[in-house]
Structures are given as structure tokens and as C-alpha cells.
Amino acid sequence: MKTSFFDIIVVGGGHAGIEAALACARMGARCALVTHDDREIGRMPCNPAIGGLGKGQLVREIDVLGGEMGRTIDGTGIQFRVLNSTKGPAVQSPRAQADKFEYQARMVDVTHGQEQLEIIQGDTAELLVEGKETGRPRISGVMLDSGTTVSGARVILCTGTFLKGLMHVGENRTIGGREGADSSETLSGSLAGLGFTLKRLKTGTPPRLLRSSIDFSRLKSQPGDDPPRPFSFRTREFSPDQVECHLAYTNTTTHQIISKDLSRSPLFGGTIDGKGPRYCPSIEDKVVRFADKDQHLLFLEPEGRDSEEIYVNGLSTSLPADMQKKIVQSVEGLEQARILRFGYAIEYDSVPSSEIFDSLESKPVSGLYLAGQILGTSGYEEAAALGLIAGVNAVRSLDGKPALRIRRDEAYLGVLVDDLATKEISEPYRMFTSRAEHRLHLRCDNTENRLLDLALELDILPGVDQKILIARRHLVESITGLLDRVRVEVPEKLERSERSGRVSGVEFLRFPGSSIYSVLNSPGGGEALKKISFECNSFSTKAGGARLLDEALVQIENDIKYRGYIAKQNRLLHNRAHLDNLEIPTDIDYFEIKALSFESREKLSTVRPQTLGQAGRIDGVRAGDLAVLSVYLKKLGGGG
Amino acid sequence: MSEPTIVALASPVGTGGVAVVRVSGCRALEVSRRVFQGPGFSKAQAKPESHRAVYGILHSPPGLISNENKEVTTIDQVLALPMLAPHSYTGEDTVEFFCHGGTVVAREVVEACIEAGAAPAGAGEFTRRAFLNGKLSLDQAEAVADLIHAESRLSARAAVRQVLGGLKNQLVEIERPLLDLLSRIEGSLEFADDDEIAIPETEILKSLRAADRKISSLLQIGSAGRLLRDGIHIVLAGAPNVGKSSLLNALADEDRAIVDKQPGTTRDVVSVRLHHEENVFVFHDTAGLRQEAGPVERKGIARTQKMLLEADLILHLEEAKSLSKRQEQPLPISLAASVENGSGEFTTIVIRVGTKSDLVATPDLDESVVLTSSLSGQGISDLWRAIDEAVAGFQLKEAAAQGVVLNQRHLHKLGLCSNELTQLSAEIQKTSPGPEVIGTLLSSITAHLGEVSGRVFSEQLLEAVFSRFCVGK
């Protein structure tokens, strides 16, 4: 039975699926979002929070490219904080606690209300392809477990942890994609049948506690920032009523409880095969690996404004229920705590990123795209980023346009996709600022400027927002220019012995401790300073408002403060950048190149990098191998 | 796809009793058959025995079908050594012809092979092929370049050590603590809310400086490597007619090991390359130093002064008879000027040499002066001893033993890293940039270090490597 035909079918209503479906629909494609429960779209099965180090930057980038995540958390967040606020702006990232119920409700509304997007409820059982006999098969749709066929020219798989999901609580094992949801058992088989390699990964979640059973008076509270800052440049009204989180600590008693019965953990007892993330270890992992530490920090985070559930960040575990209870109650302030839901580990099938191109289209099946945890990433933000890119690229391929290739020096989005294309993912991948060698440039404060051209090209954002972005860039450029010309007096506290009298605004900003506002308030600025004031007022009243003006000024200040370092960094990195422009032919036979080590031949054959730059970033491909490859490519190119 | 068969002279140009011409490629045997008559090389036989030299006649190739009557002329009697793939330097079929030395014969052999279908080899092409066919690693390829350039035994020894990893060990010593520091800085940035694990600036500075110091000492030992490879440059300075040229000839005669003697690149300097003991020396005979000089001569003197600044060792020549007057002799003016200009940096060893000792009966002078007579040969071996003593201070043996011979690329990269580390330390003291800046820059600096140790690749590196190979190797 054939229901209908779509340009693009998105499978999965998680954070990747949402951005993929919305991007497709907003770019004009007729899109279907197939999900097992249309009221569960945008659910937060783990941490009820958006953002974090490196991740906050991704959310900002998604926002400028027309994604939904930033606006939704701004509208439903209950606590907003900038992490690393004592460190430099390049490593500061916004993070917010979500009211996860409101977040989900809003995502359900947005997707249901989106034009061109149809929500189809059902479990996807199988991928349908054409042309399997004659070569690389082409996707033609999906079949639901009801037997219904949904046809489409492109399919984007965003199935998260649902592929053969298996949950562990101690010795108890339950089949499912997350607590309270069935897993997708047949889809894995369908992928394997089409020639995909599948790999088991593991992640986990902590127990949830009953709010009223916690003695908060004995815990340190952690309030949100005052004033809070939103993620999205499109958010106008922003005055969230913020709630507090709390800090708690494990102790030696906690650690003894764990060490004594470690064998009861499926992780250490050997029942879990999948690899878990090192950066987000379970509490049993922490106790074993950091045996010399007497305590570990826990954050108690409310799952919603009025929710009775408290998420225990830092206590991810798959130990048996009775042990979880003892562990929780060994912590000061949690002696009487009641566990509402136990922590669990989940194992699931993922597709190694060597099975995809950097467009996120799969190699085995043409027209099939993958995004989110199925690709081995971790986190809502990484998933959303991939979803957006997969959606955009699916539409572009329908339009006959080349896939986006966002460079590593343009955005964390570029770093994310490039890392997936070149790194062997052996644990769930999460973003860090140290993954971005250009992080001094890839800041939250300049996201609008960095991605403006791309945003205009994709044309997902409403026209009014595009105009604001253009006005903002104009403002930044003109004020930066004016700051070069303006001459202001240096206040005594900033003055250095070799400097006296007046300096340019740019020089002024290079003094440690100076800010753009101190330049604007300095005496002696004359005409140029007046012009700056005029530009600011005009942007504030006609385009972006006071908050965007303030953010743009912060960007200008940071641009100037980092300028020298960024230039230095670019010089230091210069001689490698051009390798990204050297394309490797897709039909290259690495086993022909005898000078490559066998390991590299295998690695390169599996990953099939698209540029020499990517080849160089593959784990295990050594400098010498790259040299060989480069000479070989020259030879192929006829250079002799 | 196969590459063209190539040919080139594989031994140094113009010297030696035997010249080696190498033919390599899938058509090497075919080309050889057309120019060589000897056992195993007739058309009837499929392949000659590998690694077995045969004696025969090398001649110009017969004409092609259109010109079959072309006369075949004998060029030389040669030994041909076939090395069949993959057991050859390049990994391809290779034939080496050992012909009589001298430019003319060798050139004719090469030309005959080209006529027979081989292409002239590009610079470094044999090594490039060896590298592509998996016969050499990049490290080894670079060391081979040094082996080719290595003229002295010490230098060759160091190049061999390098293949065994001397430099790499030293680099690991530098890299490891830096990477350790880097990972701690990054950790403090990425796990902000866990424990506050900020690293004190003083500790960062300490690590950066320690690394900088290690790189500097590596550079110091490594530049001894330059002396091993390029030779020790000795400049002869002194007034006109003090006997510089004669002394140079005497030194050369004593050792009877002139490699080449050619007019210097400037018309005022004559350079002579000599082997002595385990080292290679390059002597530069400079224009005489005079206070009253015309414009042309002043130019020459300026060049001399530059040479003096760049010298590894200076022989300061004075006539013995003037020395015997027991007067304190002033340094030649230019030399004195160099000392002053160099703001105390000028630490080159100067050996004072008294010349024309045969003209003085019993000179009574300072023991540090080496008395010589180029005419009688007296004192020349004393002078060599003095030179060897001075050279002993250059730590050449140590450099060779540690296997740390740095080539231009190494020197450049390490210099860059040292420079960047110094700048970063200064920056930290001056403006206290945040850990995010320190971490970012440090990770790039370590990436450059990695380009020396081979951890990170840059394509220019490869260009640089292959451009250093001379034709034939």
C-alpha cells in the first residue's frame, strides 16, 4: 500500500530529526517526519540541558543557519549560565537547564505547525532501495512496521540510540531505545543487508531523584547568570524566571559501596560490549580510574520548573537498583532521597562514520543520509548540528547543487563533520573547544558574522532576520574601522610608561583590562567617536535592538583583543591549510601504493578521505604515508 | 601505469677512476640490451642473473627500423650490474654500468641510453621512486640525502645514526613535557565545572623555557652537524703578501687531498676543500687587509669581512720577522671591526700564524703563535695540530655520536619553535593571555615540532626533501 510521495523522509523525531526536517521544509522540500510517537518529538532522555563547552558554540551556529534549537531553549530554559566565564571569550560557552517538558511541547508544536512538513506516526522497519542489482543502490523510501510504504527521493536516518537498543540496570536487561520506548530491531538488519558495517556503542544516564526527598539546605546552590543571555540572535523578549541547581559530592563511603560490588556492574562484569565515552564516565568508571580521589562533584538539576524529578549530573551508572539506592543515600543531603527512575546504560548500533561522505550521505546507498547518534556522536547539540547539515545537503542534492563543505576555520560545524569524516569513532563523539584549532576565531560572540554568507546562501532564515544579520555585519565593520581612526586619551590606570597621551581605539583595546565601553566613554574622541555613537544608535533603533548592539560591541572588542593571536595562529597553521584543497580521486586504489604501510592502506580504503587534508587527519595515517600519497597524486595528475 | 625508464650518472661528476651510470625502470633491461653487449644481455635470453656483474662492451644503440644501417660505435668497456625488481635501490629493474671515469665517457654512456629509450632522470628521482615503491621511509630518504652529501667519515657516521633515530629520541624528550603541559591546559578549559585545575603561569613559563632550552641545545649540537656536512670553514686573513696563498698551497700539499680547487664565487676569494683526519675543511684565501685601499679593493675587503664573520675558524697570518720584534700586534683592522660590530658575539677562534719563518733565525715570541714556512714545509704539521685542537671544541664527535645532524629543514623548524616558545613566554609575562590562547598557540608549535619528528605532515616538507637530491640519487 503506497501512501504518498515525498522529496525527503526524515526518520526519527529527536534533536537531529527535528533540525533535518525543519531545514528541508523551510528550504521548500516536501518533507515527512516519521516518528514512533508524534508527541515525543524533541524529548530529552538524558541531561535536561542545552549547550555547554564547545556545544554552546554549535547551538549558536545552528541558530544563525536557521535551526530551531536555540530559540526553543531560550523559550523554555529555566536557568542560563555562561560556562568558563572567568576564562577568555573563545572558550566561554552558554548552557541552559531546560524545562524538558516545555521544550518537548514546543518542539512538537513547531514541527506540527511547519508548512511543507508532514508528521507520520509509525515505526520504520525497513529501508527501500532501487537499482541494487546494477551497482550502488538508490534510496526510494521506507516501509513502516504496519506495512505502509512511504516513498521519497531522499531519506535521512536520525534514529539515535534506537537501533537494537539494549538497556542495562545491573543484571537486568531490557530491550528498548530509551526508558519507556521500544527499540528498532529490524532497521539494523535492513542496514546490514544493504552493506553497512554496524558498531556497538554505549552511553548511560544517571538516576532521577524525588525533589521533595532531598535536603537542599545541606547543599550548595548554584544560581543562573544575572542577567541571563539567550542563545538565539532571533530571541527578542527574554526575561526567564530562573531556578537554582545544587552541588553535592560523593565521598569515601560512596566509593567503598561501588568498589566492593564492582562485579555487579554490567560494565565491569563484562555484559556490555559497547564502548562508552571517556569524557562522561559512569560513577563506577570514575571510582576505578581515579582511585586516588576522595570525592566527585555531582550537580542536582531540575528536569522542569515544576517537575518533581531531579537529574543527578555526574552519577551516570548501570549498577543494580539496590546499589544505586545505597550510593545515592551515602551522599550528604541525599540521605533520605528517593529514586524515581534508576540510572541505566544503553547499548545501541551505530554506523561508523567511514560509511558516509562529508555531505553525510551514506556511501553504500545513494540518497540516504545519516545524522545524530547513529553516526556515533553524543549530545543533543551535535545531533542537531548534523541533522541541519544532512537536511540542507539532501535538499541541495535534489536541486543539483554541491554539498556544503564548511571549513574547520569557519565553524564548529565544519570541525564536527571533518572529524567524523576522518576520525575513527571508538567512543561517542562530543565537541570540545580543543578539537577546534581555530577556536580563537570560532567564538560564540562572532557567530553571526562568521556564518552570515552561508546563512544568506541557504536562505532558511526569514527575510527580516537576514536583514538584521547584514546590518550587524555592517555595524561591526564600520565600528572596527572607526576605532582605528579614533584617538582617545588613555586613562592613568591603563597607561604604560612608554605610552602617553592619545592612542587609537584599537591600540586602547589591546591594553589588558580595557573594554570597548571604556573607549566609548573616553574623552577626546572627537568626530570619529560621535560617528561610532551614531552608528550604534541607528543599529539599536532600526535593526537589532540594545541586546544585539551590546553583543556586536563585545564581538568587536574580542576581535581586536584576539587579532594578534589569531594572525599568529593562522601563520603557524598556514602551511597545512592548502592540503584541504587537494582532492583525492574517489576511485583511487590504496592497495596499489606499496609504499603505504599496510595499516594506512586499510585505514584509507575504509575511510576514503575526500581531500589530502582529511587523509592527514585520519588517526593512524602517518606523516610519511601522507607524503607518499601526495607524490602518488601528483603522479596521477601527470606531474611525473 | 608505469613510469618512464630513467638514466643518470650516479657517481659524482668529473672525478674518480670509475663512473657509475644507473638505468632504472620497467624497460631498463630493454634499454641496456640496446647499448650493451655481454653475457646475459643478448636478445635471446629472457633476463640476466640479478646482482651479478658482467663484463662487456658499451656502444651506441643500433638505429631503429627506419635507420637500421646506422653505424654502431663502441664507447667503453664496462661492467654491467643488473638488479632485478624488487631487489634494487628503486624497487624497479635496474642496471648499473661501471665505466671509465671522466666527464666525456660517462656523458656518452648516458646519451647512448637516452638514445636507446631512457629518459634523463630528474633531481632526486631515483630516491623518489625508491620512496614510492616502499624501499625508503621519509626519514631514511632524508638521511640518504645527507649520506650523499656526507664527505667525511664523521659526517657519514652521523647520517647513519640518524637513520637509527638519534634525532627522534631527542625530539621526544622535548615534545613529551610540552604535550603534557598542553593536555593539562586543555583539560582545565574543557572541564571547567568539575575541579578548578588552573595551571599557574609560573609553571607554564617554566615548562616553556625548559623546552626552549632543550631545543636551543639541540640546535647547538645540530649546527655542529652543519660542520660535519658542509665542512669547517677556515678563513685566512692577513696583510697582502703575508703569504696566505703560499700557506694554503703548503697545507694542501701536506695532506695531498685536494678535492677541488676553484676560483671563489667572488673574484677576491679562492676556496679550497681539504680532507684532514676525519673532517672536511674549506679554506678561503681572502683579499689582503689594508687600511689605505681604493674603491675596488674596499669592496673586496668588505667581502673579506663578511667571510670573517661567517668563518668557523680564522687563521690570522703575520710575518714571523715582524712578530719577533716582541711587539703586541694589533688585529687586522677589519677583524677588529668585526669584533666590535659583533657586540661581543664574535667568538670565532683565531689561530695566530707566523709566516716565512725561514727568513728569521730564532724567533722569540708568544707560544700561541704557530710558526710556519711554506717554503720549507716547516711548522705545517704544527698548524694542522692547532687546527685539529680548535676543531675538537666543536663537539663534532658528540654530534655524530648522538646522531643529531640537523638539515636545513630541521634547523628552520626547530629555530621557529624556539623562537615561538620565546615569544610565547615573553607574551605571557607581558600581557598574561588566557589559557585558551596559550593552549591554542602551543598546540600549533608542537605541531611544527611534529613536522621534524614526523608526527604531522606538511606538503612543503616533501617538496623540500626531494629538491635536495642531486641528479642520480
PDB file of C-alpha atoms in Angstrom, chain A residues 80 296 359 447:
ATOM      1  CA  PHE A  80      21.077  30.165  31.912  1.00  0.00           C
ATOM      2  CA  HIS A 296      33.433  13.528  42.813  1.00  0.00           C
ATOM      3  CA  SER A 359      27.966  15.553   2.950  1.00  0.00           C
ATOM      4  CA  THR A 447      28.866  33.503  15.147  1.00  0.00           C
TER       5      THR A 447
END
